Tab-separated table of C-alpha atoms and ligand atoms in Angstrom:
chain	number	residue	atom	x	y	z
A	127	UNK	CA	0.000	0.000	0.000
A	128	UNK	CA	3.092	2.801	1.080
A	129	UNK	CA	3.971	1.949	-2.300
A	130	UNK	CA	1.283	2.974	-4.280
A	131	UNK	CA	1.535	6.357	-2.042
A	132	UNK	CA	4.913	6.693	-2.474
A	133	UNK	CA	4.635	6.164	-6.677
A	134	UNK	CA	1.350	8.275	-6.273
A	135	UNK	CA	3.002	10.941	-4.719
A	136	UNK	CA	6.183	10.729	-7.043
A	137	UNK	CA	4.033	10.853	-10.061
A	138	UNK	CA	2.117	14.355	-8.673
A	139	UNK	CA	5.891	15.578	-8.236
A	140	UNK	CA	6.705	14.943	-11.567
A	141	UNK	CA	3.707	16.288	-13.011
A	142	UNK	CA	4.293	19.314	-11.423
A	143	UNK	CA	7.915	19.555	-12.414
A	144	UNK	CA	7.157	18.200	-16.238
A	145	UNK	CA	3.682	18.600	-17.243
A	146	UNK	CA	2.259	15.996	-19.200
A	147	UNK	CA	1.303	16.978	-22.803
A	148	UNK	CA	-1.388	15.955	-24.501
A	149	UNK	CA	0.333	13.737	-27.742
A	150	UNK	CA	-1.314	14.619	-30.288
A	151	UNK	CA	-2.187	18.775	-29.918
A	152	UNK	CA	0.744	18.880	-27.230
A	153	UNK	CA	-1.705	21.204	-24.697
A	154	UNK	CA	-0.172	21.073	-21.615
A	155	UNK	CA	-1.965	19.478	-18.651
A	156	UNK	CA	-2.685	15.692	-19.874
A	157	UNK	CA	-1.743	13.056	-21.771
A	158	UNK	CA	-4.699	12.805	-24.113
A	159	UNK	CA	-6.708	15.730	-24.104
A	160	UNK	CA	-10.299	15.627	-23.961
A	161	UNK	CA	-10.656	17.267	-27.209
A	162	UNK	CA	-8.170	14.689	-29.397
A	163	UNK	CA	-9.924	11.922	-27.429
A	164	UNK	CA	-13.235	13.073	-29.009
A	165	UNK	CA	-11.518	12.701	-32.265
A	166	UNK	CA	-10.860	9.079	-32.770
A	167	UNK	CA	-12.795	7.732	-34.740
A	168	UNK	CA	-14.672	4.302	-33.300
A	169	UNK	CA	-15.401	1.423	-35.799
A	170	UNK	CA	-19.170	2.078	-36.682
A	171	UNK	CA	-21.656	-0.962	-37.591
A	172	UNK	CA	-21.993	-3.613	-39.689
A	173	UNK	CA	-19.165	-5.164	-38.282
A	174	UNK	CA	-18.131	-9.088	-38.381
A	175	UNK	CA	-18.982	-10.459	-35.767
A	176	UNK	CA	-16.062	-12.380	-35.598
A	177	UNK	CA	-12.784	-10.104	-36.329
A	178	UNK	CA	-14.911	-7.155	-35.564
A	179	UNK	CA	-13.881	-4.867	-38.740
A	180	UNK	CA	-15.977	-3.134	-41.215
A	181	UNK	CA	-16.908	-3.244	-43.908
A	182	UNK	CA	-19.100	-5.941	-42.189
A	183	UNK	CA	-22.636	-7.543	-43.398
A	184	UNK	CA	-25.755	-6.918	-40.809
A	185	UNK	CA	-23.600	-9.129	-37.724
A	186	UNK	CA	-22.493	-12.216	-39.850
A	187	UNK	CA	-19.008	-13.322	-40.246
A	188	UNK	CA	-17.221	-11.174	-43.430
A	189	UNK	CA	-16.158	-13.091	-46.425
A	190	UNK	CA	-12.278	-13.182	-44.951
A	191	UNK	CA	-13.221	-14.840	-41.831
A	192	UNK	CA	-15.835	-17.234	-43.752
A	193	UNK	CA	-12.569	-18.118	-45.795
A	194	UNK	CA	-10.497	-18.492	-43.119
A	195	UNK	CA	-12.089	-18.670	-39.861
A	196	UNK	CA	-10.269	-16.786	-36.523
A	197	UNK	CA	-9.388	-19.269	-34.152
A	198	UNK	CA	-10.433	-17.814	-31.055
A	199	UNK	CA	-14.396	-16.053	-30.372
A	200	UNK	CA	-13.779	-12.952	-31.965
A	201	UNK	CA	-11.857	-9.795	-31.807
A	202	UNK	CA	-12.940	-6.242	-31.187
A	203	UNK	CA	-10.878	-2.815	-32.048
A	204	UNK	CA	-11.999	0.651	-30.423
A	205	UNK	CA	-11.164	2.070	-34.319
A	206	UNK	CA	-8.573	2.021	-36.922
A	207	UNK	CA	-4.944	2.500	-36.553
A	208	UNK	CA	-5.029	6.304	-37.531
A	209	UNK	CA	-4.522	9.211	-35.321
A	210	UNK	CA	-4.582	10.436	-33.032
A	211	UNK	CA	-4.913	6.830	-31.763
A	212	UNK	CA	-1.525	5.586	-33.589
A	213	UNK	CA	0.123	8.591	-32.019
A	214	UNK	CA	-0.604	7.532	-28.684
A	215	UNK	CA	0.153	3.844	-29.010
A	216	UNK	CA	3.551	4.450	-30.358
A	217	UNK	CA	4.384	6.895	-27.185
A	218	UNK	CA	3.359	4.341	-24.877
A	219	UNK	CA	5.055	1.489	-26.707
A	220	UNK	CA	8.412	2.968	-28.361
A	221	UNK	CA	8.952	6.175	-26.510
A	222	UNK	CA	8.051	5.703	-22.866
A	223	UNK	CA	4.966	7.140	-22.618
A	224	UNK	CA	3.393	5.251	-19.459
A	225	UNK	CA	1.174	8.124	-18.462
A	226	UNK	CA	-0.877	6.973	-21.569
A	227	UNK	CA	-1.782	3.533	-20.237
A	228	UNK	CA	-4.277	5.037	-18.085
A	229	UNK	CA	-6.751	7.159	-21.089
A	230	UNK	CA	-6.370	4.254	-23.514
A	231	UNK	CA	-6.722	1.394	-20.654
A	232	UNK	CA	-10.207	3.581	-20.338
A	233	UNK	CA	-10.955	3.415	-23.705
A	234	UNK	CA	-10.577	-0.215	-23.630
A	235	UNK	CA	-13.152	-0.886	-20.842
A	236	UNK	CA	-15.511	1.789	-22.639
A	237	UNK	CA	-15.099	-0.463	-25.542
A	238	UNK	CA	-15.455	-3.589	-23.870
A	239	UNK	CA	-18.628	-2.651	-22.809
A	240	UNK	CA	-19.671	-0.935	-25.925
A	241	UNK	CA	-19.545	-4.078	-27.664
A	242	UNK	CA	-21.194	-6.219	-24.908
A	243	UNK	CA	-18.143	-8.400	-24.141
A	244	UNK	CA	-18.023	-10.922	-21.329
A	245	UNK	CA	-14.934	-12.160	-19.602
A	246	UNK	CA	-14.105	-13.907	-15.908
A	247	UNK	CA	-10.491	-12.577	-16.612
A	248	UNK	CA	-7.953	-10.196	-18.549
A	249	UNK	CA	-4.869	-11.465	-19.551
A	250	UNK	CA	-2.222	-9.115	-21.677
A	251	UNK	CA	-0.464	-10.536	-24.642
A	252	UNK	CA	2.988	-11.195	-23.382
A	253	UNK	CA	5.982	-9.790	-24.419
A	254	UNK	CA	8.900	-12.582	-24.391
A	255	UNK	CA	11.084	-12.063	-21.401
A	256	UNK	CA	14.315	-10.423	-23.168
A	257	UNK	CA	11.827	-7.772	-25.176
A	258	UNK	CA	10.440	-6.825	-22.032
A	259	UNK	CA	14.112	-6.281	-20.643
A	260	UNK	CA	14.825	-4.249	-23.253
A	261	UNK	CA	12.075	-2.249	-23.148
A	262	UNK	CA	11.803	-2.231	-19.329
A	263	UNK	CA	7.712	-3.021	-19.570
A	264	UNK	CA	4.808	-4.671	-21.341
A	265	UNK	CA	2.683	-1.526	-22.923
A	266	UNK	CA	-0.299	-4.679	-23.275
A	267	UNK	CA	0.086	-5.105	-19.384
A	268	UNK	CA	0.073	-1.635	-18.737
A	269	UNK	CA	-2.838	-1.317	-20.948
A	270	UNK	CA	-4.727	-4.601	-19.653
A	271	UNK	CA	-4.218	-3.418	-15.929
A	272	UNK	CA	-5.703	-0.347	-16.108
A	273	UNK	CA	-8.710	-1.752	-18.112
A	274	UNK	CA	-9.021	-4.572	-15.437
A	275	UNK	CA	-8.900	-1.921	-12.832
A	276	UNK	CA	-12.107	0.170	-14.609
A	277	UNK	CA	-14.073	-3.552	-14.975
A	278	UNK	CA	-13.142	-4.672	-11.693
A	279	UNK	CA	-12.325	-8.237	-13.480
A	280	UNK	CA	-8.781	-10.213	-12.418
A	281	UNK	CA	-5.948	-9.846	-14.485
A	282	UNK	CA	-3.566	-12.684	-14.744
A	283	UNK	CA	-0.163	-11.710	-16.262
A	284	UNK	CA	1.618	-15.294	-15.631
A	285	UNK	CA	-0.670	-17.707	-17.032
A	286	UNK	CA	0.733	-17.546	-20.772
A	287	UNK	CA	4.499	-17.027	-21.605
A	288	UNK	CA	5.792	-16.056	-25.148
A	289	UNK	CA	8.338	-18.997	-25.714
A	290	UNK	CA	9.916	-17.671	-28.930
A	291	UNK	CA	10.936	-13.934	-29.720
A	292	UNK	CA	9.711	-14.046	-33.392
A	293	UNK	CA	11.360	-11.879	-36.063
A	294	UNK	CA	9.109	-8.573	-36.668
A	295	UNK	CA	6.245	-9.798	-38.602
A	296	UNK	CA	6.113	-6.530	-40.590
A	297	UNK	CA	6.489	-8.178	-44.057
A	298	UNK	CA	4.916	-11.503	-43.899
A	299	UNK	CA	1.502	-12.378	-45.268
A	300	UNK	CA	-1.169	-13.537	-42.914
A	301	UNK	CA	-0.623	-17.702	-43.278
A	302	UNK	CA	3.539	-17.070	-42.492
A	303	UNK	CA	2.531	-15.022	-39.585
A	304	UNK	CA	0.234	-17.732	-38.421
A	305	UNK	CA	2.820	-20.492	-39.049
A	306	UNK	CA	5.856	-18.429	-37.580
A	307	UNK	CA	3.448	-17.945	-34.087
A	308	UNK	CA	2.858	-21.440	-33.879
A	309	UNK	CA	3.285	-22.635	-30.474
A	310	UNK	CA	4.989	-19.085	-28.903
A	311	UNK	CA	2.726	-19.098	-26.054
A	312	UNK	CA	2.382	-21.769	-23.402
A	313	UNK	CA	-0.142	-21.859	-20.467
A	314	UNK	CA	1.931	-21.954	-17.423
A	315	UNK	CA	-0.122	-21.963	-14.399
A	316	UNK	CA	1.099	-22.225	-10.586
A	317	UNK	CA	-0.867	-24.314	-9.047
A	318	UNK	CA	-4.537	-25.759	-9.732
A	319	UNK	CA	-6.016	-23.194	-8.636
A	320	UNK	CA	-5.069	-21.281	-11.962
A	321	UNK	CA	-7.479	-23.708	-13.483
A	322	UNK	CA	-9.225	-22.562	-16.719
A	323	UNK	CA	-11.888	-24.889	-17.213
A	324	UNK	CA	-15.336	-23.339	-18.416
A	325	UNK	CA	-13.426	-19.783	-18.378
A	326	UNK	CA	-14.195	-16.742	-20.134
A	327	UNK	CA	-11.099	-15.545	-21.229
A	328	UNK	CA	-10.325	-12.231	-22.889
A	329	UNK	CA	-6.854	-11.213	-24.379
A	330	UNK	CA	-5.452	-7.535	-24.515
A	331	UNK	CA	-2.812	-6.268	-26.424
A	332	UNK	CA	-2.464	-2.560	-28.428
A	333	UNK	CA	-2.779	-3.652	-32.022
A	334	UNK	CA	-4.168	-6.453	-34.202
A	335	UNK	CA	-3.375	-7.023	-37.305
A	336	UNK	CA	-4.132	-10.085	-38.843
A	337	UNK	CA	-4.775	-11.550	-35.539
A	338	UNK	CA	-2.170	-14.385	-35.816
A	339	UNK	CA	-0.990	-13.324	-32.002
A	340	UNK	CA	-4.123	-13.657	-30.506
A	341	UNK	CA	-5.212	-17.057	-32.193
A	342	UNK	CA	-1.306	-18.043	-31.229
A	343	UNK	CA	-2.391	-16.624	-27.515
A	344	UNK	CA	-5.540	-18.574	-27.736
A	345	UNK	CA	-4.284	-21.716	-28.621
A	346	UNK	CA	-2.455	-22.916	-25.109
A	347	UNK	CA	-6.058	-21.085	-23.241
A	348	UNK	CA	-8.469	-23.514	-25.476
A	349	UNK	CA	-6.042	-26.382	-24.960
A	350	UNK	CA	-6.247	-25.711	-20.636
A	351	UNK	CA	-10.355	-25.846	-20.807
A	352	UNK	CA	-10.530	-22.128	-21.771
A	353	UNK	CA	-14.836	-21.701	-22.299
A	354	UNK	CA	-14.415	-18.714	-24.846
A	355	UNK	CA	-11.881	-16.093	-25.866
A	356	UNK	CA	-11.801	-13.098	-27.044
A	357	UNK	CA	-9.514	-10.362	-28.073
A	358	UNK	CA	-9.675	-6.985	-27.289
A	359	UNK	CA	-7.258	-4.008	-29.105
A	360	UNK	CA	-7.179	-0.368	-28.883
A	361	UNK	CA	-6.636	-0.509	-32.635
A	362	UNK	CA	-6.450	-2.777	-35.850
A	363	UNK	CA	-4.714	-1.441	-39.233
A	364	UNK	CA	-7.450	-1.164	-42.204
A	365	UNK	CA	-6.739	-1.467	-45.882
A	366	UNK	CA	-3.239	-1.394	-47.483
A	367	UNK	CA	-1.680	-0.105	-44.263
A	368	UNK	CA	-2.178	-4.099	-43.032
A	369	UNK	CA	1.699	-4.215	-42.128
A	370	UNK	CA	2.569	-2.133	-38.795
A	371	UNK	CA	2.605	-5.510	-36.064
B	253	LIG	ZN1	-4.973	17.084	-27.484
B	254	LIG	ZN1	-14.424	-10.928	-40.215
């Protein structure tokens, strides 16, 4: 508990000293101002009801999915990856940014129950261990914990592991990203306790793009007794731009 005074009180210190900026306008005084918040655009119905993009047809399952069917429940985006949304997730992910965890872990509970979703727990795509070195944190914990906080709902950050640090997947098609994933998570639970059986199950990371990482994440969570899953992203690239994750 001191702790969370202590950081509490360090983080009011540093505000004071360096004001946080908003990153997309740069007003001084928050992170994400209200106004730039206003701005994203949310994805807007018809969407599949599986990956959860539009163009969509009345709540069926697009033509892509039909073709090649997800394999987890379904995924759902707040909007596209455009700004000021891809602003703020590349502050929090390549440049630091924690302060941002906390607007955009709200906009992930606002969208969570926007589109109705039901889960017993949160769990945040995990980084493997030497990226998260490097980097010093998860931005999909950061993100998941502050949306777990909002729901009230458990998050469990060491049930899956990422086993293998796969290359970038920036070039590769959506079957080679599926193949390269296969296997990169595991399930490791503690103790029994950490049972999934007949568990609703919902995944968090910052962006989807072809959703090979969350079927990948779903895999190990299906395998342990998982009931459903579903993934949940603050943003998933449309059209030709299909190649940022
Ligand atoms: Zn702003
Ligand atoms: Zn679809």
């Amino acid at each position: 508990m001191w702790g969370n005074v202590i950081q509490r009180s360090c983080q009011r210190a540093l505000d004071l000293l360096f004001p946080p900026l908003c990153v997309w306008c740069k007003v001084s005084g928050t992170v994400l101002c209200a106004r730039c918040a206003a701005t994203i655009s949310w994805f807007r119905p018809p969407l599949c009801y599986s990956c959860g993009l539009p163009p969509g047809n009345g709540g069926i399952v697009c033509a892509r999915c039909q073709h090649q069917p997800l394999q987890l429940n379904g995924v759902r985006a707040v909007g596209g990856y455009q700004e000021p949304l891809r602003s703020c997730i590349r502050a929090l992910k390549y440049q630091g940014n924690r302060r941002l965890a906390e607007p955009l872990g709200y906009l992930l509970a606002r969208a969570y129950q926007h589109y109705g979703l039901r889960a017993d727990m949160i769990i945040p795509v995990p980084l493997h261990h030497e990226k998260q070195q490097q980097r010093g944190y998860n931005q999909s914990q950061l993100l998941a914990e502050s949306c777990a906080h909002l729901l009230q709902l458990p998050m469990y950050t060491t049930l899956l592991q990422r086993l293998h640090n796969a290359p970038a997947q920036v070039t590769l098609s959506a079957r080679q990203r599926r193949k390269n994933l296969q296997g990169a998570f595991s399930y490791t639970p503690k103790d029994t306790t950490q049972s999934l059986f007949k568990r609703r199950i919902l995944i968090i990371d910052d962006v989807c793009t072809t959703g090979a990482t969350l079927e990948a994440c779903a895999a190990p969570l299906f395998a342990a007794g998982a009931q459903t899953v579903w993934g949940l992203v603050l943003a998933r690239p449309l059209g030709s731009a299909h190649h940022n994750q």
